[in-house]
XYZ file of C-alpha atoms in Angstrom:
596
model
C 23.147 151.288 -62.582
C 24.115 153.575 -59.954
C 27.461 154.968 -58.913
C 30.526 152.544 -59.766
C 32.131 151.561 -57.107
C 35.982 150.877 -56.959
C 36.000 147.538 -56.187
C 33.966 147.038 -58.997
C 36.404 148.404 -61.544
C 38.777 146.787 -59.746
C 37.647 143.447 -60.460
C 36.934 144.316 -63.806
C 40.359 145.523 -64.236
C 41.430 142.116 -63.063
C 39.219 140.322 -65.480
C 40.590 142.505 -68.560
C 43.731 140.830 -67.432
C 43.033 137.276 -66.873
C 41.542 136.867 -70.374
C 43.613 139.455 -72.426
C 41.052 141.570 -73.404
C 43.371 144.855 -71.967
C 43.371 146.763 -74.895
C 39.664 147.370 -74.968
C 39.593 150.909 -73.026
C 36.352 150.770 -71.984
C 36.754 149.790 -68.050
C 32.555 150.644 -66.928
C 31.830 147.774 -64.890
C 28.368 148.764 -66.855
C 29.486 147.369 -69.627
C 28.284 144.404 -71.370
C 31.986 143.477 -71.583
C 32.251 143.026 -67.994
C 29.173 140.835 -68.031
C 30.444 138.821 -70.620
C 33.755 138.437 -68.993
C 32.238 137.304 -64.703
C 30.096 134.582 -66.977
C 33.140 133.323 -68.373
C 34.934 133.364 -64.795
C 31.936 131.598 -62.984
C 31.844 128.847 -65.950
C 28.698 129.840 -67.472
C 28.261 128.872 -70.862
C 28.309 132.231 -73.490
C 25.702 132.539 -76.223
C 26.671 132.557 -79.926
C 25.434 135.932 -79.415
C 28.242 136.937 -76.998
C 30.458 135.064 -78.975
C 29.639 136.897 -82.123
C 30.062 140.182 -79.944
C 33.809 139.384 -78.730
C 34.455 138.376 -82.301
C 33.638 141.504 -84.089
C 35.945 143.553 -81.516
C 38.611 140.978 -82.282
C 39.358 139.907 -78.790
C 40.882 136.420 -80.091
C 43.038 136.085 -77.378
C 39.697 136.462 -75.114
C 38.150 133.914 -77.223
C 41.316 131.286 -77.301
C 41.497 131.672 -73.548
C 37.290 131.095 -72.875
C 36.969 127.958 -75.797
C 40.007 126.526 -73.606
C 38.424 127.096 -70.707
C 34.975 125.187 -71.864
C 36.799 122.425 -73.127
C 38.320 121.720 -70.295
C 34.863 121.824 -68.301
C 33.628 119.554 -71.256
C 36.405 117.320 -70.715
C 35.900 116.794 -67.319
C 31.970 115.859 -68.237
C 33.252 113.469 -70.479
C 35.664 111.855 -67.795
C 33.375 111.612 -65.597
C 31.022 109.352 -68.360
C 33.695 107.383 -68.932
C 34.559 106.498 -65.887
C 30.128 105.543 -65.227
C 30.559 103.478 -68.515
C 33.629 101.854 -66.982
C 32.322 101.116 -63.726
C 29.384 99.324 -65.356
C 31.101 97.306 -67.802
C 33.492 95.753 -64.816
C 30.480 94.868 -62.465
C 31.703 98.016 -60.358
C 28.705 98.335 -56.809
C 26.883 101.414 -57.508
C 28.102 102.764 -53.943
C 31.559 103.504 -55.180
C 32.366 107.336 -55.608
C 32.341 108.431 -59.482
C 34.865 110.492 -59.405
C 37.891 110.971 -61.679
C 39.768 111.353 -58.727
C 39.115 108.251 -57.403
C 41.713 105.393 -57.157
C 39.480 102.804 -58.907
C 39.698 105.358 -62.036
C 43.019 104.407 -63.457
C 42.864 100.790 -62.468
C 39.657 100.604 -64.469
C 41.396 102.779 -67.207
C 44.176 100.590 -67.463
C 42.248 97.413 -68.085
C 39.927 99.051 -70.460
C 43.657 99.945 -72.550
C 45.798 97.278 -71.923
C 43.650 93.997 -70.789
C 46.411 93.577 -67.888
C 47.080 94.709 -64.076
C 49.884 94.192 -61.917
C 49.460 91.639 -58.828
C 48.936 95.013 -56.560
C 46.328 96.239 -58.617
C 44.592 93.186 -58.541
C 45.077 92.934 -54.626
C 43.592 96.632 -54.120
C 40.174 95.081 -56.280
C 39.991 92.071 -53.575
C 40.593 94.402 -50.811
C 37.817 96.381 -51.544
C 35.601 93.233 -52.233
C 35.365 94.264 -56.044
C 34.988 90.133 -56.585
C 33.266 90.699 -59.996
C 35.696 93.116 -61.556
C 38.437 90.447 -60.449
C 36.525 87.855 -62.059
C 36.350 90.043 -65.149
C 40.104 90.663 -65.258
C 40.450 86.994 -65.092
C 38.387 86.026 -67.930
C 40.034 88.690 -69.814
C 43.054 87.224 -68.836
C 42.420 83.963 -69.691
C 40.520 85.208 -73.253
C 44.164 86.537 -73.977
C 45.595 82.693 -73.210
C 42.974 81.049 -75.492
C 43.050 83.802 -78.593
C 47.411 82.572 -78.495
C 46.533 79.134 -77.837
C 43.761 78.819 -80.672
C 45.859 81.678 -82.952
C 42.985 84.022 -82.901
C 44.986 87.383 -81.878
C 44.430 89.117 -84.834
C 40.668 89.451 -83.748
C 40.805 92.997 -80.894
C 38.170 92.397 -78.914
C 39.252 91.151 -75.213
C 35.885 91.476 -73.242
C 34.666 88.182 -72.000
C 31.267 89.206 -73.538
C 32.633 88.572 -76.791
C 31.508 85.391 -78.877
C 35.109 84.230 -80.194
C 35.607 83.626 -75.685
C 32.421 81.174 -75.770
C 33.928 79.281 -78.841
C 37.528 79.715 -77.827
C 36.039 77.983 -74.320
C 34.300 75.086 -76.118
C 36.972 74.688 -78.767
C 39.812 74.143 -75.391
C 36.965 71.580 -73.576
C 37.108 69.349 -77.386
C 33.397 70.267 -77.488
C 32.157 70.652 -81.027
C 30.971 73.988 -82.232
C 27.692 74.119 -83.986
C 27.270 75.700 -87.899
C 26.791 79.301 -86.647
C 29.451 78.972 -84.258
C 31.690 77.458 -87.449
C 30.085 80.207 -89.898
C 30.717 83.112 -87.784
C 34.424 81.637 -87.615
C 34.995 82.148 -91.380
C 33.404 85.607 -91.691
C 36.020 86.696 -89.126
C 39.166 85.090 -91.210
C 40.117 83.125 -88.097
C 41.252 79.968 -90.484
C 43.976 78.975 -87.556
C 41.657 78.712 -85.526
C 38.970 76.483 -87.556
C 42.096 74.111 -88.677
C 42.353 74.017 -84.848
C 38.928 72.692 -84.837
C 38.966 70.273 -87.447
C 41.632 68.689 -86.024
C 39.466 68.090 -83.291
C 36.593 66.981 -85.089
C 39.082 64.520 -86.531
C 39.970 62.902 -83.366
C 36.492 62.762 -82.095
C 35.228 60.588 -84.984
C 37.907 58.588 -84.094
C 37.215 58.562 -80.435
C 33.476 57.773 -81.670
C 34.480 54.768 -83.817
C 36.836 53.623 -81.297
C 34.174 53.900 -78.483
C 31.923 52.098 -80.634
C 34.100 49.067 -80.838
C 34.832 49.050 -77.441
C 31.708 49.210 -75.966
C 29.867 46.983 -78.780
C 28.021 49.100 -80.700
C 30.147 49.229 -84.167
C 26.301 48.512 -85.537
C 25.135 51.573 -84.717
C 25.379 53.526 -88.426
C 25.454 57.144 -86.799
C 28.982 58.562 -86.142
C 27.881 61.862 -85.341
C 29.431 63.806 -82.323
C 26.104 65.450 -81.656
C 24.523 61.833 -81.576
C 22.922 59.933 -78.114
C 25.339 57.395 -79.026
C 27.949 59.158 -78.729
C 27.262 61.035 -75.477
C 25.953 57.492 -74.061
C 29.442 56.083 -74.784
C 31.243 58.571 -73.325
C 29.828 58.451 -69.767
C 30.776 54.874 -70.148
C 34.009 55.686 -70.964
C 34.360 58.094 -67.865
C 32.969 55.131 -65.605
C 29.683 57.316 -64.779
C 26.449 55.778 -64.507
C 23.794 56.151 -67.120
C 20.330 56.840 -66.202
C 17.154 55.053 -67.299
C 16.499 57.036 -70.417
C 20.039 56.500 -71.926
C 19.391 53.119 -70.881
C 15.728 53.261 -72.253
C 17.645 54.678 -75.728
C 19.714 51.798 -76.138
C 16.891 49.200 -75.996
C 15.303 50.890 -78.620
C 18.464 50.622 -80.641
C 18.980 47.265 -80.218
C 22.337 47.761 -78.404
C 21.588 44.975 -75.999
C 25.454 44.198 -75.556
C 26.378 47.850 -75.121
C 23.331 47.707 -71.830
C 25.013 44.735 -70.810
C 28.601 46.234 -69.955
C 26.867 49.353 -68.938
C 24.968 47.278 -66.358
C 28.208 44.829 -65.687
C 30.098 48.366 -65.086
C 27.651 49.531 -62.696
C 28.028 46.279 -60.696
C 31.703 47.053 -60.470
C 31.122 50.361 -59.136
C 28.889 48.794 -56.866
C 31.175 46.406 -55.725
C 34.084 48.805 -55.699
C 31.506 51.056 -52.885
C 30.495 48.058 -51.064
C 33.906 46.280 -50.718
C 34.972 50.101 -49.148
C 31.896 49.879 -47.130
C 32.703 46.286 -45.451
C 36.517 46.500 -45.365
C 37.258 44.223 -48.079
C 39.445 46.386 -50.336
C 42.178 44.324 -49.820
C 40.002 41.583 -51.959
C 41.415 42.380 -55.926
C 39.021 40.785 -57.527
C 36.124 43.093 -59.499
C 34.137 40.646 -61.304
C 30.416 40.906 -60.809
C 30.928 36.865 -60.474
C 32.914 37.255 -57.553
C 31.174 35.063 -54.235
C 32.264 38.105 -52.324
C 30.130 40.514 -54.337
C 26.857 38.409 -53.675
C 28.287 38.371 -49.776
C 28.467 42.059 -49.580
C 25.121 42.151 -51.388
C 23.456 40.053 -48.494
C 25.226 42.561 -45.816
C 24.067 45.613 -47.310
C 20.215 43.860 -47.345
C 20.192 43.049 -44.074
C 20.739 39.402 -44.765
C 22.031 36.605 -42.702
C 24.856 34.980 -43.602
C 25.051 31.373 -43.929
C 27.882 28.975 -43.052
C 29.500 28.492 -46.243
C 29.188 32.473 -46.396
C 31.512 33.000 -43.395
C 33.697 30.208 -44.214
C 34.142 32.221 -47.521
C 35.351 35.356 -45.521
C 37.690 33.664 -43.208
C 39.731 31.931 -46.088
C 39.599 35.487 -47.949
C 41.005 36.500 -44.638
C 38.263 38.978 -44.055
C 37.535 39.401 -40.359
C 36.418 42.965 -40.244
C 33.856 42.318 -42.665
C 32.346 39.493 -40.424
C 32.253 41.687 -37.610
C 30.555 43.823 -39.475
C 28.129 41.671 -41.335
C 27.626 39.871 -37.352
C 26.939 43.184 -35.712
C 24.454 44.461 -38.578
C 22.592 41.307 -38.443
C 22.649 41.254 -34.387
C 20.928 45.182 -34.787
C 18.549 43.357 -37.320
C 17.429 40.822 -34.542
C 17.624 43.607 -31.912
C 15.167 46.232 -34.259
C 12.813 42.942 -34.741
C 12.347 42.291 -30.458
C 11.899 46.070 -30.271
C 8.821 45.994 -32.596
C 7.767 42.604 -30.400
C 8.326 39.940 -32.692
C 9.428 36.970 -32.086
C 12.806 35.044 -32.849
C 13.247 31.820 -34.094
C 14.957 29.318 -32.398
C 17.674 29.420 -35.079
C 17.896 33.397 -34.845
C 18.149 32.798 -31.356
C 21.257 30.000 -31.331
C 22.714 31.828 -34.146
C 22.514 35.108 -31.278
C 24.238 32.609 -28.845
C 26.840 31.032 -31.204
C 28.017 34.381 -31.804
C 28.113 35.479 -27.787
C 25.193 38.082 -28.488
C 23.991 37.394 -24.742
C 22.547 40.459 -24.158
C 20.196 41.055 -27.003
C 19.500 37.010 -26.398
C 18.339 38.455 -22.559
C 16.300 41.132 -24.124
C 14.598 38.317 -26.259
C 13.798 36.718 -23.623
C 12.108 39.442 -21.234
C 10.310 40.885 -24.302
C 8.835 37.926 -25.647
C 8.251 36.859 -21.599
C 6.056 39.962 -21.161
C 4.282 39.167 -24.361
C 3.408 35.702 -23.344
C 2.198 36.930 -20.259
C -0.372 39.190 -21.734
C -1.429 36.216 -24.098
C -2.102 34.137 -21.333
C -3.803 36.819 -18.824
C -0.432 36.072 -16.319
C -0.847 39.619 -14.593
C 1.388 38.435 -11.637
C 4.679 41.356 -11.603
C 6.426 39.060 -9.798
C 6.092 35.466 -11.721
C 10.029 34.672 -12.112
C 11.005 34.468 -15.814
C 11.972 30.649 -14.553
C 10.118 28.459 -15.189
C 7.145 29.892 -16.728
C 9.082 31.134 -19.701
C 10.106 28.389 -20.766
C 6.733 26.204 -19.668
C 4.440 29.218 -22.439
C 7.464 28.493 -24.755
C 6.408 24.662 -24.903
C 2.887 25.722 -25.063
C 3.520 28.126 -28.100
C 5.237 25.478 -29.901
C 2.476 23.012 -29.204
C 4.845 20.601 -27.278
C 3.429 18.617 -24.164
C 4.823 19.680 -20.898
C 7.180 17.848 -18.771
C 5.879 16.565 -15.544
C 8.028 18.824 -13.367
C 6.515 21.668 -15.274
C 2.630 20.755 -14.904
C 3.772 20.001 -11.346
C 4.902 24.269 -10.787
C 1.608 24.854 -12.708
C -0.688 23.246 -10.008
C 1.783 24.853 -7.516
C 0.704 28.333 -8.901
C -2.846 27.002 -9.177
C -2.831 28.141 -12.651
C -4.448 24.794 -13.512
C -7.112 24.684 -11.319
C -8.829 27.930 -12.844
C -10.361 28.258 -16.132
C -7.262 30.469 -17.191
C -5.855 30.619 -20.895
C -2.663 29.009 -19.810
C -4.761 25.790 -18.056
C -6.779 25.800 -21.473
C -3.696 25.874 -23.560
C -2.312 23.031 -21.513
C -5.345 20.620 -21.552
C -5.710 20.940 -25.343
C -2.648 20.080 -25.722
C -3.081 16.634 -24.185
C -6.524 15.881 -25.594
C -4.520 16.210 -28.792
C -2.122 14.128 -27.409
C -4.737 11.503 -26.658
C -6.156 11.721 -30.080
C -3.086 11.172 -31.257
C -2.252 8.440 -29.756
C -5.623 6.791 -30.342
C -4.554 6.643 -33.894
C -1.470 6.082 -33.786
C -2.437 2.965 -31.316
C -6.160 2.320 -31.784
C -5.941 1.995 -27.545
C -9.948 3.054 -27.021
C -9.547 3.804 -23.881
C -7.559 7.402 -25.300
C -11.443 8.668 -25.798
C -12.563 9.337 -22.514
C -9.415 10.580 -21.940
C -8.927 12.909 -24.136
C -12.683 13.617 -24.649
C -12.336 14.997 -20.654
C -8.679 17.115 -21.436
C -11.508 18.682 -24.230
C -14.085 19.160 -21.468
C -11.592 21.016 -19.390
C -9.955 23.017 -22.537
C -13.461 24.460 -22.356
C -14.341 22.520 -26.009
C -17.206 20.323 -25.435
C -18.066 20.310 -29.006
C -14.426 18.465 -29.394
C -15.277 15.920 -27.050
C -18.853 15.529 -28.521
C -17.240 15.299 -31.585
C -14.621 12.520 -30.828
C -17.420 9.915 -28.464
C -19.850 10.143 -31.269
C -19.277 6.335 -31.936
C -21.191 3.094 -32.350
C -20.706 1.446 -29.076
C -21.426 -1.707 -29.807
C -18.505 -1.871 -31.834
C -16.856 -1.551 -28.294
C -16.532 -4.414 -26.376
C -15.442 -3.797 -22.872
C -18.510 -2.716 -20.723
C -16.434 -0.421 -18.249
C -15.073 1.440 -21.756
C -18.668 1.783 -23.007
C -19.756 3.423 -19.686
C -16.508 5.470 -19.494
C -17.333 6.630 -23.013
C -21.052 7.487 -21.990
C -19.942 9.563 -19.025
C -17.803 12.003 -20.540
C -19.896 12.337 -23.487
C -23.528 12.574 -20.938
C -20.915 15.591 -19.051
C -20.116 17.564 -22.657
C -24.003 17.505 -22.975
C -24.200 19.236 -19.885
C -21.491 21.779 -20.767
C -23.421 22.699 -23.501
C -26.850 22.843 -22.110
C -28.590 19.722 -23.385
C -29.361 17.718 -20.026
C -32.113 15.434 -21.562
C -29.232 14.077 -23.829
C -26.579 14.239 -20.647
C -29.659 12.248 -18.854
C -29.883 9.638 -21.647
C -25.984 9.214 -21.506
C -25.732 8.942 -17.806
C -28.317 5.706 -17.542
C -26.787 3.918 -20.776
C -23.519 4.093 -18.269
C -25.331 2.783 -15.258
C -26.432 0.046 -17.023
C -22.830 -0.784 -18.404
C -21.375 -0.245 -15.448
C -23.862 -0.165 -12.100
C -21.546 -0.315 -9.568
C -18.864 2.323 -10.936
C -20.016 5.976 -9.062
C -19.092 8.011 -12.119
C -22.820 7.658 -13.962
C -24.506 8.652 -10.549
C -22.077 11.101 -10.214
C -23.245 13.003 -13.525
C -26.315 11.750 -12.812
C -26.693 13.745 -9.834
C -25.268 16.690 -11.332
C -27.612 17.127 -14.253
C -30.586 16.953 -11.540
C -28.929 19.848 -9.705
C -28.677 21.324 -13.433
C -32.499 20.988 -13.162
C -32.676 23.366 -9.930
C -34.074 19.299 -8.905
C -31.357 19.222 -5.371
C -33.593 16.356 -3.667
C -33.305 13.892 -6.820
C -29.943 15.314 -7.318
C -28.936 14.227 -3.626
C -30.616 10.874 -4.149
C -28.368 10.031 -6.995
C -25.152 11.986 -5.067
C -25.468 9.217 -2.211
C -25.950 6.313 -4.728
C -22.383 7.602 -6.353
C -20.948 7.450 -2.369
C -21.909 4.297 -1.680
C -19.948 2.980 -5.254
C -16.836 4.495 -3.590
C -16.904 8.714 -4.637
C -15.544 10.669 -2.351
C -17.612 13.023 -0.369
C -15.049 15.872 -1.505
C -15.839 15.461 -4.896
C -19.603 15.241 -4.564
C -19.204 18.714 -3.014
C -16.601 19.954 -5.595
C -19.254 19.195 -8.157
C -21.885 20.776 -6.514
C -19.395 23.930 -5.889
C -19.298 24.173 -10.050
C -23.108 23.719 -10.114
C -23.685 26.318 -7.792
C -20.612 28.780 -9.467
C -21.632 28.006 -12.990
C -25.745 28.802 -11.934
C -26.361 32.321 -13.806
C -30.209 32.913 -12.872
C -29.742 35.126 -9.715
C -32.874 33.965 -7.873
C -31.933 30.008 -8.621
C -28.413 30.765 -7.363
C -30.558 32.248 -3.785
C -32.824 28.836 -3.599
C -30.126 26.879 -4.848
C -27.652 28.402 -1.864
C -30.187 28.337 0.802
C -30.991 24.423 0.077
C -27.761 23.448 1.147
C -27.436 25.540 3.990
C -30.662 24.538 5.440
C -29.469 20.748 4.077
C -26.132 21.000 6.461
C -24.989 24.438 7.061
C -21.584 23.257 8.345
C -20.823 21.395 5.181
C -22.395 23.804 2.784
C -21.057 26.644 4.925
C -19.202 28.083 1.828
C -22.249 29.213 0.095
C -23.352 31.885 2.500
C -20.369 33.841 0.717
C -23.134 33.667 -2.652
C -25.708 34.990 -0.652
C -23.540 37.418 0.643
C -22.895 38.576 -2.690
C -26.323 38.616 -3.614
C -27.463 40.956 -0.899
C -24.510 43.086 -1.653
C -25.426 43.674 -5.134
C -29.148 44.506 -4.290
C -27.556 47.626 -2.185
């Protein structure tokens, strides 16, 4: 191996010493002794082999000093295990350092020994966010309380993993334990304990048969504490509400009075929530019977109140609740105009009685705008006054007062053929037919037959003159009758029958200008103008008025659809008297206009 050098011997010199091995004179640091010897110092472990060696030259002191050694390296090994083991059992993070060193080590220790730590130790856990291992301790902790409590010390195990903690925890919430629970109980001698239990078994059955009897179903034979029945009764008994199964359960079992104080219950709890809901607290009655429970019931529906219903609150001296039951009833109303519906005239002076002004204005402009639309009103500037309250009348099918038809011609809306004219002159030809039976007055027929005419329902008026006239006696009625019945023909097209109607009424009545009239009329009808004039200037000279000859002929001419009879028809009367007729160059216009 080469020359020895003195440092060499030197340190094997110093090894001789460390591990008593002096008196062995060999000092060659080629010696297997020295090997032997810098294993030892650099903690490598030795081979029987080399133990045998340092054996059978009876360096025991050598050998006392090395096995100490190892089993102190061993030791540390098995610290270090421990201390894994530990960390895992109390829920230690994985991140923490494993060392022995470490302060965690002797906390952990301690617990493992003695199932206690100070408040400090404790502190230092939460401080380092060790939450589990706290909540360890603590179950530990309170394990300890239950084993004195329950008189089940004699039994060592403290972890919280153990079964005795899941009993001990059941046996302290009165729970029952099942067999195993019981069995396992008696294998471990823990007979305090089970008379613990028993006793609590005891006063369940009692609690069961005194449940029973309170809640009415002592005819229920099972008494068990793992029964329905007995679960059932005690959510009654803690005032919590059953669900429809448990409820569903009892019907099968025929415990019909048991389902009715569940349900009477329930309407207590419900009355206790709502009375907290409408201020009424103050109200000490509970009884499902109570007036004021089916008064808080309407409120929470959305329901109006009634008179008797208010006058129930005031005596009860309930004001807040009014206001509350107004105001949720007002937002009802309010959420109803939104979606464009219509009030009532009761939701409307109940609005007013209860100085709800504003939502009574919104009412109003909504339901305006509405009306509008229904009757093609596409004025922006028609006031709300009058014409909101003249479409009211018409909605509600009532006749309209003079001053109001009086603003209608004002507007002209009654001299067009526009929805709110038609609504207005049905109305009165109903009238009229009304009052024909109501008086048997015949002369309502040609009235009301012409308020049909202009209500643009001929078939109405055709309808209502479709009557044996000699049953009438008054000539003038007769021709009256013919005449608005001859002008429905022509409304709808049949002129030989508006012909036939319009001579029966001459001959009734010659010299009256209203059969001429129509007469002349249903010639023009014809595209016939020189017959038609013939019969317009026998109406003039029975008293019509040359304005309404020409108004008649202006509805001839407007109502002609045939574009090239509208041309012949326009150019007859201009060439007839173009200052009179002047107003139908405007149709010719037109027609040349729409040729372009």
């Amino acid at each position: 191996m080469g020359k020895e050098s003195p440092n060499r011997l030197k340190h094997f010199a110093a090894l001789k010493s460390k591990y008593q091995a002096t008196q062995y004179q060999d000092s060659s640091p080629a010696s297997l002794r020295y090997l032997i010897l810098r294993k030892v110092d650099i903690g490598i472990e030795l081979s029987d082999l080399e133990f045998n060696w340092l054996q059978e030259y009876e360096l025991f002191e050598t050998l006392e000093i090395i096995w100490l050694q190892q089993f102190s390296m061993g030791e540390s090994k098995r610290l270090e295990d421990e201390f894994s083991h530990l960390k895992a059992k109390y829920k230690v993070a994985k991140n923490w350092e494993s060392s022995v060193g470490n302060v965690l080590y002797p906390i952990l220790w301690k617990l493992e020994s003695e199932n206690s730590l100070t408040d400090s130790e404790v502190k230092l856990l939460q401080d380092n966010n060790l939450t589990q291992t706290v909540a360890i301790f603590q179950d530990i902790k309170r394990f300890a309380d239950l084993k004195d409590k329950y008189q089940a010390t004699k039994y060592q195990d403290s972890h919280p993993d153990s079964r005795l903690y899941r009993i001990l925890k059941k046996l302290d919430t009165e729970a029952s334990l099942n067999d195993s629970e019981y069995e396992w109980l008696l294998n471990n001698e823990l007979f305090e304990t089970i008379e613990t239990f028993e006793k609590q078994e005891s006063a369940r059955r009692a609690k069961v048969t005194q449940l029973k009897n309170k809640y009415q179903a002592s005819q229920h034979p099972d008494t068990s504490l793992s029964s329905p029945l007995y679960q059932i009764l005690q959510k009654l008994d803690a005032d919590e509400k059953l669900i429809s199964s448990e409820i569903y359960w009892l019907e099968q079992q025929g415990l019909t009075e048991t389902i009715d104080i569940a349900e009477e219950l329930e309407r207590k709890r419900e009355f206790i929530v709502l009375k907290a809901k409408y201020k009424a607290s103050q109200y000490e009655d509970l009884s499902s019977d109570s007036y004021l429970y089916a008064i808080l019931q309407k409120i929470d529906s959305q329901t109006h109140l009634n008179e008797q219903d208010i006058n129930f609150l005031r005596q009860s001296q309930l004001p807040e609740t009014i206001k509350i039951a107004n105001d949720k009833y007002a937002s009802v109303l309010k959420s109803k105009i939104v979606s464009v519906l219509v009030l009532s005239d009761l939701e409307v002076d109940w609005l007013r009685n209860n100085e709800y002004e504003d939502i009574i204005i919104l009412a109003q402009h909504k339901h305006f705008a509405a009306l509008k639309r229904k009757y093609g009103l596409v004025d922006p500037l028609l006031p709300l006054e009058p014409f909101y309250a003249i479409m009211i009348k018409l909605e509600k099918k009532e006749r309209l007062d003079p001053k109001f038809v009086f603003q209608l011609m004002e507007e002209g809306l009654l001299s067009n053929d526009g929805k709110i004219a038609l609504a207005y002159y049905k109305l009165e030809a109903e009238f009229y037919e009304k009052e024909l039976g109501r008086t048997g007055h015949k002369w309502n027929i040609p009235t009301a037959s012409g308020y049909w005419r202009k209500a643009d329902e001929p078939e109405q008026a055709l309808k209502l003159t479709n009557l044996d006239l000699n049953r009438v006696n008054d000539s003038n009625l007769k021709s009256a009758i013919l005449v608005t019945r001859g002008a429905a023909f022509r409304d709808v097209d049949k002129l030989d029958d508006a012909e036939t109607c319009a001579k029966k009424a001459m001959e009734y009545q010659p010299d009256s200008h209203q059969p001429y009239t129509l007469m002349g009329a249903i010639c023009y009808d014809k595209y016939n103008y020189e017959q038609g004039n013939y019969w317009f200037e026998e109406a003039i000279q029975r008293g019509a008025e040359t304005k309404d000859i020409d108004a008649e002929i202006k509805r001839v001419i407007r109502s002609t659809k045939d574009e090239n009879k509208l041309r012949e028809a326009a150019e007859y009367l201009l060439k007839k008297d173009s200052q009179r007729y002047a107003w139908a160059k405007s149709y010719l216009k037109k027609l040349s206009d729409n040729r372009k």
